[in-house]
Amino acid sequence: MNNNGNTTLIPTTKTWREKVGLAEMLKGGVIMDVVNPEQARIAEDAGAVAVMALERVPADIRKDGGVARMSDPEMILGIKETVSIPVMAKCRIGHFVEAQILEALEIDFIDESEVLTPADHANHVDKHAFTVPFVCGARNLGEALRRCAEGAAMIRTKGEAGTGDVIEAVRHMRTILSEIRTVQNAREDELFVLAKDHQAPLDLIQEVHRTGKLPVPNFSAGGIATPADAALMMQLGAETVFVGSGIFKSGDPAKRARAIVESVLFYKEPKKLAEISKNLGEAMVGINCSTLPESEQLATRGW
Amino acid sequence: MAPQVGVLAIQGSFQKHIESLIRAGHPADQIYEVRTPKDLSQVDRLIIPGGESTTVGLLMQHTGLDQTIVERAHQGMPIWGTCMGMIMLARTVENREQFSLNLLNITVRRNAFGAQVHSFETKLAVVGLVDPIEAVFIRAPIVTEHGPEVQVLSTFNDQIVAVQHNKILGTSFHPELTTDTQLHRYFLNL
């Protein structure tokens, strides 16, 4: 007997609450880039809250050059069948057909990502048009709010993907949070000009003024390679971290993956972090961001 | 005196539960984030939020929190699990070798409605609540089997989505993502 009576309940889907809701469920966790089912299993066993399925990690995209596109659906499905945690995948900035394909594959979250080669010089994907939630990168408050206006259900710092250098992720997180504090402390009659300065919609600037935070969860990505890096981003105010090349480009991925998961739980406890950081083998070699020519900086992609 | 309520804060929607408890009128200084067995000793009831069950299971075992939760439950501490929290409370998880606390005699099926594109929300009648509750289902589990002692509190199209046995409560959906505090108030009075 159905306690709701005999009528079949018709659910409503595609609500904002469900989209942001899934991002809420990922808080306090680690999302890992994986390129095949074996890596996906290692990530899940290590305690990842989600995996990002892609053909090449950012470090390899950097090395190989050329145009980086959405991954082969076959490869994405292989990963989806392997794990029970949510699976994310990347589409190019503005490439709404890649996004449609990823939605048809029933991917749990789409990353409209600067790591891939942009497909539109001016427009991002209209994310309101989709059932699946999107995450987008941002370097500052204005960029974050423009993505929210387009329908992003999660924001992450861009950092500088594939470098293993955390400096840009730190810069972006500090910038977003300090700009939020400025908006929060402004007088109400100053919000109009702040909206203009940040090139962001007025209603979202007003919301930030009222709440003191982004309208959606605020995660961190781009260059995180060690448990200490992950804990640094959490102490700075990230709600979850993405680790791309840092795990599977290191000497002992399973161990490092587990250590980074633990570091996000104990991010405020240096003694535990010391224990967690022991004997992890070699970290990814990485690239010092200050040696990157502007043409090779991924974070400048996105409008 | 209001009870000291703990929210398991290893990973997931714990902040949303804290906001809901405050909205339900519970004093903020009597809500605790629980990460370790020591944190648990300060509280007299516990909410296990939504999140990822593999992650939380792993870290709970790592700190020994799993054993202390089971001990306290056996001493009568009320526990409410939402979504992942209900998976944690279950005796068995269908088709998977997965850690759980075995505090409710139920079998659960993870992601029973499919991937995120099949997540949905609806209004549900729940035994013990006056009004239908706003229910948000996100990659939600369902209860596929339960012992005779387990009471079914709610179903969605004949699938079991809320259960209770003594002071242990499990729901497939997320009241913490809405402004509806009926279930939080129900739990505080359990």
XYZ file of C-alpha atoms in Angstrom:
493
model
C 0.000 0.000 0.000
C 1.335 3.345 -0.999
C 0.926 5.757 1.894
C 0.512 8.585 -0.582
C -2.732 7.084 -1.915
C -3.132 5.339 -5.240
C -1.945 8.064 -7.583
C 1.532 7.812 -9.055
C 3.681 10.704 -7.916
C 5.136 12.754 -10.722
C 8.520 14.102 -9.683
C 9.855 17.411 -10.888
C 13.410 17.352 -12.206
C 15.947 19.931 -13.335
C 15.529 22.058 -10.257
C 18.275 24.348 -9.021
C 18.141 22.649 -5.608
C 19.055 19.280 -7.093
C 21.937 20.718 -9.079
C 23.478 22.620 -6.189
C 22.425 19.742 -3.920
C 24.827 17.346 -5.605
C 27.637 19.890 -5.163
C 26.703 20.042 -1.449
C 27.124 16.262 -1.195
C 30.680 16.562 -2.545
C 31.819 19.035 0.115
C 34.813 18.133 2.237
C 36.052 15.645 -0.312
C 38.562 15.117 -3.096
C 37.651 14.850 -6.787
C 40.298 13.037 -8.827
C 41.178 13.072 -12.541
C 41.297 9.544 -13.968
C 42.002 8.324 -17.503
C 40.856 4.678 -17.314
C 38.736 2.277 -15.212
C 41.778 1.031 -13.260
C 42.609 4.552 -12.074
C 38.925 5.153 -11.325
C 38.893 2.126 -9.058
C 42.063 3.272 -7.268
C 40.456 6.695 -6.757
C 37.217 5.237 -5.372
C 39.075 2.835 -3.072
C 41.152 5.738 -1.776
C 37.973 7.605 -0.820
C 37.472 10.075 -3.692
C 33.969 11.659 -3.627
C 33.881 11.787 -7.431
C 36.107 11.210 -10.450
C 36.722 13.366 -13.499
C 36.893 11.082 -16.540
C 39.238 12.347 -19.261
C 41.534 10.943 -21.927
C 44.615 12.837 -20.840
C 45.381 14.521 -17.526
C 46.201 18.245 -17.869
C 49.964 17.621 -17.577
C 49.791 15.459 -20.727
C 47.482 17.878 -22.555
C 50.131 20.513 -21.891
C 52.932 18.274 -23.114
C 51.129 17.033 -26.244
C 49.804 20.405 -27.394
C 47.271 20.553 -30.248
C 43.510 20.892 -29.752
C 42.163 19.264 -26.594
C 38.525 18.116 -26.909
C 35.848 16.162 -25.032
C 36.917 12.571 -24.303
C 35.702 9.495 -26.191
C 32.228 8.524 -24.858
C 33.300 4.873 -24.798
C 36.104 5.708 -22.385
C 33.799 7.820 -20.198
C 31.195 5.030 -20.068
C 33.879 2.504 -19.117
C 34.701 4.607 -16.078
C 31.024 5.172 -15.276
C 30.436 1.418 -15.183
C 33.387 0.854 -12.882
C 32.569 3.158 -9.959
C 29.549 3.975 -7.783
C 30.649 7.554 -7.009
C 29.621 10.452 -9.298
C 31.462 10.744 -12.617
C 32.286 14.133 -14.101
C 33.568 14.923 -17.575
C 34.853 18.021 -19.383
C 33.472 19.902 -22.354
C 35.169 22.819 -24.116
C 34.211 26.361 -23.141
C 31.127 27.296 -25.160
C 30.816 23.869 -26.814
C 27.190 23.174 -25.961
C 27.001 20.144 -28.245
C 29.793 18.397 -26.365
C 27.737 19.244 -23.264
C 24.603 17.752 -24.863
C 26.536 14.565 -25.620
C 27.827 14.340 -22.053
C 24.298 14.838 -20.763
C 23.058 12.069 -23.082
C 25.721 9.814 -21.526
C 24.161 10.628 -18.125
C 27.345 12.064 -16.722
C 26.693 13.385 -13.184
C 28.482 16.753 -13.535
C 29.966 18.614 -16.532
C 33.110 20.715 -16.164
C 33.084 23.486 -18.789
C 36.823 23.617 -18.638
C 39.668 25.885 -19.676
C 41.896 22.785 -19.669
C 40.360 21.917 -23.054
C 40.742 24.244 -26.031
C 37.894 26.826 -26.004
C 35.269 26.450 -28.751
C 33.745 29.932 -28.488
C 35.697 33.180 -28.263
C 32.947 35.047 -26.375
C 30.163 32.829 -25.038
C 30.067 30.123 -22.424
C 27.458 27.338 -22.477
C 23.943 28.358 -21.361
C 23.918 25.969 -18.432
C 20.293 26.696 -17.488
C 19.274 24.754 -20.595
C 20.596 21.495 -19.115
C 19.344 18.963 -16.555
C 22.882 17.992 -15.597
C 24.739 20.399 -13.269
C 27.905 22.259 -14.367
C 31.098 23.314 -12.646
C 33.136 26.215 -14.065
C 36.522 27.715 -13.285
C 37.054 31.280 -12.060
C 39.964 33.545 -11.173
C 37.995 36.273 -9.443
C 34.554 37.147 -8.113
C 33.261 38.690 -11.346
C 34.162 35.614 -13.364
C 32.586 33.337 -10.721
C 29.325 35.321 -10.731
C 29.163 35.469 -14.540
C 29.358 31.669 -14.555
C 26.651 31.471 -11.851
C 24.449 33.745 -13.963
C 24.865 31.284 -16.842
C 23.729 28.476 -14.533
C 26.885 26.944 -13.005
C 26.026 24.929 -9.859
C 29.597 24.888 -8.585
C 32.614 27.179 -8.944
C 36.231 26.074 -8.707
C 39.375 28.126 -8.823
C 41.139 27.672 -12.135
C 44.625 27.530 -10.724
C 47.083 26.496 -13.416
C 46.165 22.922 -14.324
C 48.834 20.347 -15.068
C 51.694 22.236 -13.419
C 51.707 20.793 -9.893
C 52.349 24.388 -8.806
C 49.717 25.608 -6.348
C 50.502 29.336 -6.612
C 47.713 30.199 -9.069
C 45.028 28.261 -7.153
C 46.064 30.214 -4.051
C 45.951 33.491 -5.970
C 42.461 32.756 -7.326
C 41.028 31.595 -3.995
C 42.443 34.606 -2.142
C 41.169 36.955 -4.846
C 37.626 35.527 -4.826
C 37.383 35.561 -1.033
C 38.862 39.026 -0.554
C 36.555 40.443 -3.242
C 33.621 38.775 -1.457
C 34.672 40.521 1.787
C 34.805 43.875 -0.008
C 31.303 43.388 -1.419
C 30.016 42.200 1.945
C 31.357 45.273 3.732
C 30.231 47.803 1.135
C 27.256 50.113 1.665
C 24.164 49.080 -0.246
C 24.339 52.143 -2.454
C 27.874 51.120 -3.509
C 26.772 47.758 -4.910
C 25.772 49.213 -8.289
C 29.286 50.346 -9.063
C 30.748 47.122 -7.610
C 28.559 45.169 -10.060
C 29.965 47.327 -12.852
C 33.570 46.936 -11.647
C 33.290 43.162 -11.317
C 31.310 42.888 -14.574
C 28.781 40.795 -12.667
C 24.962 40.851 -12.470
C 23.681 43.254 -9.809
C 21.333 40.712 -8.190
C 24.225 38.289 -7.602
C 26.420 41.079 -6.165
C 23.521 41.907 -3.844
C 23.261 38.248 -2.854
C 26.991 38.086 -2.056
C 26.609 41.301 -0.028
C 23.835 39.655 1.991
C 25.332 36.167 2.473
C 29.093 36.760 2.389
C 29.631 33.794 0.085
C 29.224 32.651 -3.508
C 25.682 31.558 -4.500
C 27.046 28.012 -5.088
C 29.731 25.829 -3.453
C 33.282 27.103 -3.900
C 35.841 24.387 -4.692
C 39.510 24.535 -5.592
C 41.504 23.142 -8.519
C 44.645 23.663 -10.521
C 48.120 22.618 -9.391
C 47.335 20.735 -6.164
C 49.920 17.949 -5.806
C 50.449 17.124 -2.118
C 48.386 16.645 1.078
C 49.822 19.955 2.296
C 48.609 21.704 -0.902
C 45.114 20.287 -0.382
C 45.045 21.353 3.280
C 46.329 24.809 2.289
C 43.399 25.300 -0.085
C 40.957 24.075 2.576
C 42.417 26.433 5.205
C 42.124 29.285 2.712
C 38.404 28.519 2.356
C 37.927 25.877 -0.355
C 35.041 23.505 0.322
C 36.479 20.582 -1.679
C 39.571 20.076 -3.824
C 40.081 18.709 -7.313
C 43.371 16.915 -7.888
C 44.217 16.465 -11.537
C 47.640 15.364 -12.626
C 48.985 15.365 -9.045
C 47.912 11.818 -8.180
C 48.470 9.664 -11.229
C 51.653 11.510 -12.248
C 53.225 10.676 -8.862
C 55.321 7.690 -7.797
C 52.642 5.876 -5.725
C 49.157 7.016 -6.822
C 47.106 4.799 -4.457
C 49.021 5.996 -1.411
C 49.045 9.639 -2.449
C 45.323 9.546 -3.294
C 44.513 8.173 0.159
C 46.817 10.722 1.828
C 45.164 13.662 0.031
C 41.694 12.402 1.053
C 42.832 12.258 4.684
C 44.476 15.674 4.473
C 41.134 17.245 3.498
C 39.467 15.733 6.572
C 42.253 16.796 8.950
C 43.163 20.035 7.179
C 43.348 22.004 10.419
C 45.541 19.514 12.298
C 49.280 19.874 11.528
C 50.298 16.804 13.570
C 47.951 14.580 11.600
C 49.089 16.245 8.342
C 52.694 15.455 9.244
C 51.782 11.802 9.711
C 49.748 11.755 6.485
C 52.586 13.322 4.457
C 55.159 10.646 5.331
C 56.651 8.270 2.741
C 54.386 9.102 -0.184
C 57.062 8.502 -2.808
C 57.818 11.071 -5.474
C 55.405 13.916 -6.148
C 54.851 14.933 -9.782
C 57.835 16.909 -11.019
C 55.713 19.818 -12.177
C 56.332 23.135 -13.863
C 57.060 26.381 -12.052
C 54.207 28.682 -13.130
C 56.455 31.741 -13.295
C 58.352 30.121 -16.194
C 55.167 29.598 -18.257
C 54.804 31.926 -21.247
C 51.388 33.569 -21.463
C 50.412 31.491 -24.485
C 50.701 28.351 -22.335
C 48.620 29.633 -19.427
C 45.277 27.838 -19.351
C 43.721 30.101 -16.707
C 43.449 33.024 -19.119
C 40.888 31.040 -21.153
C 37.282 31.930 -20.315
C 35.488 35.240 -20.543
C 17.478 21.724 28.349
C 17.860 21.180 24.620
C 19.737 18.040 23.580
C 23.337 18.324 22.357
C 23.066 17.415 18.680
C 26.029 16.190 16.668
C 26.281 16.269 12.893
C 28.828 13.895 11.376
C 31.179 16.339 9.628
C 33.585 14.021 7.830
C 32.248 14.894 4.383
C 28.997 15.947 2.696
C 26.016 18.161 3.484
C 26.731 18.617 7.209
C 26.658 22.427 7.058
C 23.161 22.297 5.553
C 21.957 20.096 8.431
C 23.396 22.564 10.940
C 21.510 25.389 9.183
C 18.290 23.320 9.269
C 18.677 22.562 12.986
C 19.062 26.273 13.681
C 16.058 27.008 11.469
C 14.125 24.385 13.460
C 14.825 26.492 16.552
C 17.675 24.484 18.057
C 20.287 26.653 19.841
C 23.423 27.008 17.687
C 25.735 26.512 20.680
C 24.235 23.066 21.213
C 25.110 21.764 17.756
C 28.471 20.055 17.273
C 30.482 18.931 14.253
C 31.549 15.339 14.892
C 34.758 14.049 13.316
C 36.330 11.909 16.047
C 35.210 9.602 18.907
C 36.009 12.457 21.333
C 33.595 14.784 19.483
C 30.907 12.097 19.708
C 31.221 11.879 23.492
C 29.924 15.478 23.753
C 26.603 14.826 22.042
C 23.462 12.868 22.823
C 22.099 12.432 19.316
C 23.675 12.272 15.865
C 22.770 13.136 12.276
C 24.690 11.394 9.483
C 24.313 13.689 6.424
C 24.328 13.100 2.690
C 27.694 12.577 1.022
C 29.692 9.723 -0.435
C 29.411 6.492 1.552
C 32.725 5.002 0.440
C 34.632 8.125 1.519
C 32.889 8.467 4.857
C 33.066 4.735 5.633
C 36.800 4.726 5.030
C 37.516 7.741 7.210
C 35.168 6.584 9.989
C 37.050 3.306 10.251
C 40.336 5.190 10.182
C 39.452 7.191 13.316
C 37.562 4.395 15.117
C 34.433 6.533 15.046
C 32.475 3.616 13.527
C 32.815 1.545 16.708
C 31.914 4.385 19.051
C 28.807 5.224 17.019
C 27.674 1.576 17.194
C 28.298 1.456 20.972
C 26.353 4.671 21.560
C 23.499 3.478 19.330
C 23.242 0.284 21.344
C 23.006 2.442 24.493
C 19.983 4.164 22.931
C 21.421 7.301 21.256
C 19.042 8.522 18.497
C 20.641 8.606 15.019
C 19.188 9.924 11.763
C 20.824 9.183 8.426
C 19.873 11.048 5.237
C 20.744 9.462 1.873
C 24.374 8.393 2.401
C 23.574 8.423 6.131
C 20.867 5.807 5.597
C 23.318 3.672 3.594
C 25.703 3.902 6.567
C 22.978 2.696 8.962
C 21.969 -0.282 6.798
C 22.725 -3.910 7.484
C 23.432 -4.647 3.815
C 24.189 -2.718 0.625
C 22.878 -4.454 -2.499
C 25.437 -5.877 -4.949
C 28.422 -4.430 -3.142
C 30.919 -5.401 -0.504
C 30.670 -2.175 1.398
C 31.267 -1.015 4.922
C 28.181 -0.021 6.918
C 27.289 0.351 10.604
C 24.518 -2.307 10.647
C 22.215 -0.346 12.962
C 19.014 -0.752 10.910
C 17.833 -4.139 9.674
C 17.466 -2.990 6.068
C 19.023 -3.669 2.667
C 19.590 -0.572 0.542
C 20.147 -0.120 -3.183
C 22.511 2.738 -3.985
C 21.694 5.194 -6.813
C 18.344 3.426 -7.158
C 16.938 6.069 -9.504
C 20.071 6.293 -11.681
C 22.548 9.080 -12.444
C 22.234 12.753 -11.479
C 19.998 13.581 -14.483
C 17.344 11.404 -12.792
C 17.517 13.283 -9.483
C 14.186 14.901 -8.612
C 12.077 16.524 -5.950
C 8.535 15.911 -4.801
C 6.135 16.223 -1.851
C 5.905 13.141 0.347
C 3.556 12.051 3.111
C 5.583 10.766 6.067
C 4.105 8.883 9.037
C 4.359 11.096 12.125
C 4.451 14.428 10.229
C 1.441 16.712 9.910
C 2.095 18.029 6.384
C 3.669 16.368 3.335
C 7.395 17.120 3.348
C 9.448 18.659 0.551
C 11.749 15.846 -0.514
C 14.849 16.298 -2.683
C 16.282 13.034 -4.031
C 19.892 13.195 -5.262
C 21.358 9.967 -6.651
C 19.235 8.532 -3.880
C 19.154 5.029 -2.390
C 15.975 3.064 -1.579
C 15.217 0.347 0.961
C 14.679 -2.964 -0.853
C 14.291 -5.263 2.184
C 13.622 -4.717 5.861
C 13.078 -6.749 9.021
C 9.553 -6.956 10.499
C 10.617 -4.681 13.376
C 11.433 -1.819 10.981
C 8.578 0.637 10.443
C 8.100 2.130 6.964
C 7.471 5.879 7.321
C 7.172 6.788 3.665
C 7.140 5.414 0.142
C 7.558 7.026 -3.254
C 5.728 5.134 -6.021
C 5.819 1.976 -3.860
C 9.534 2.277 -3.155
C 10.506 2.622 0.497
C 12.244 5.940 1.170
C 11.911 6.477 4.965
C 12.199 3.956 7.794
C 12.540 3.876 11.569
C 13.323 1.315 14.243
C 13.298 2.539 17.839
C 15.444 5.675 17.772
C 17.207 4.994 14.473
C 15.775 6.889 11.505
C 16.742 6.647 7.827
C 15.562 8.732 4.843
C 16.524 8.467 1.155
C 15.998 12.173 0.606
C 17.487 15.457 1.859
C 15.280 17.636 4.097
C 18.437 19.684 4.826
C 18.360 21.098 1.283
C 14.929 22.650 1.852
C 13.479 25.103 4.364
C 11.078 22.391 5.592
C 12.167 21.531 9.153
C 9.437 19.007 10.048
C 11.778 16.013 10.072
C 14.465 17.884 12.008
C 11.892 18.702 14.678
C 10.667 15.084 14.615
C 14.229 13.873 15.161
C 14.907 16.350 17.975
C 11.892 14.918 19.825
C 12.785 11.266 19.202
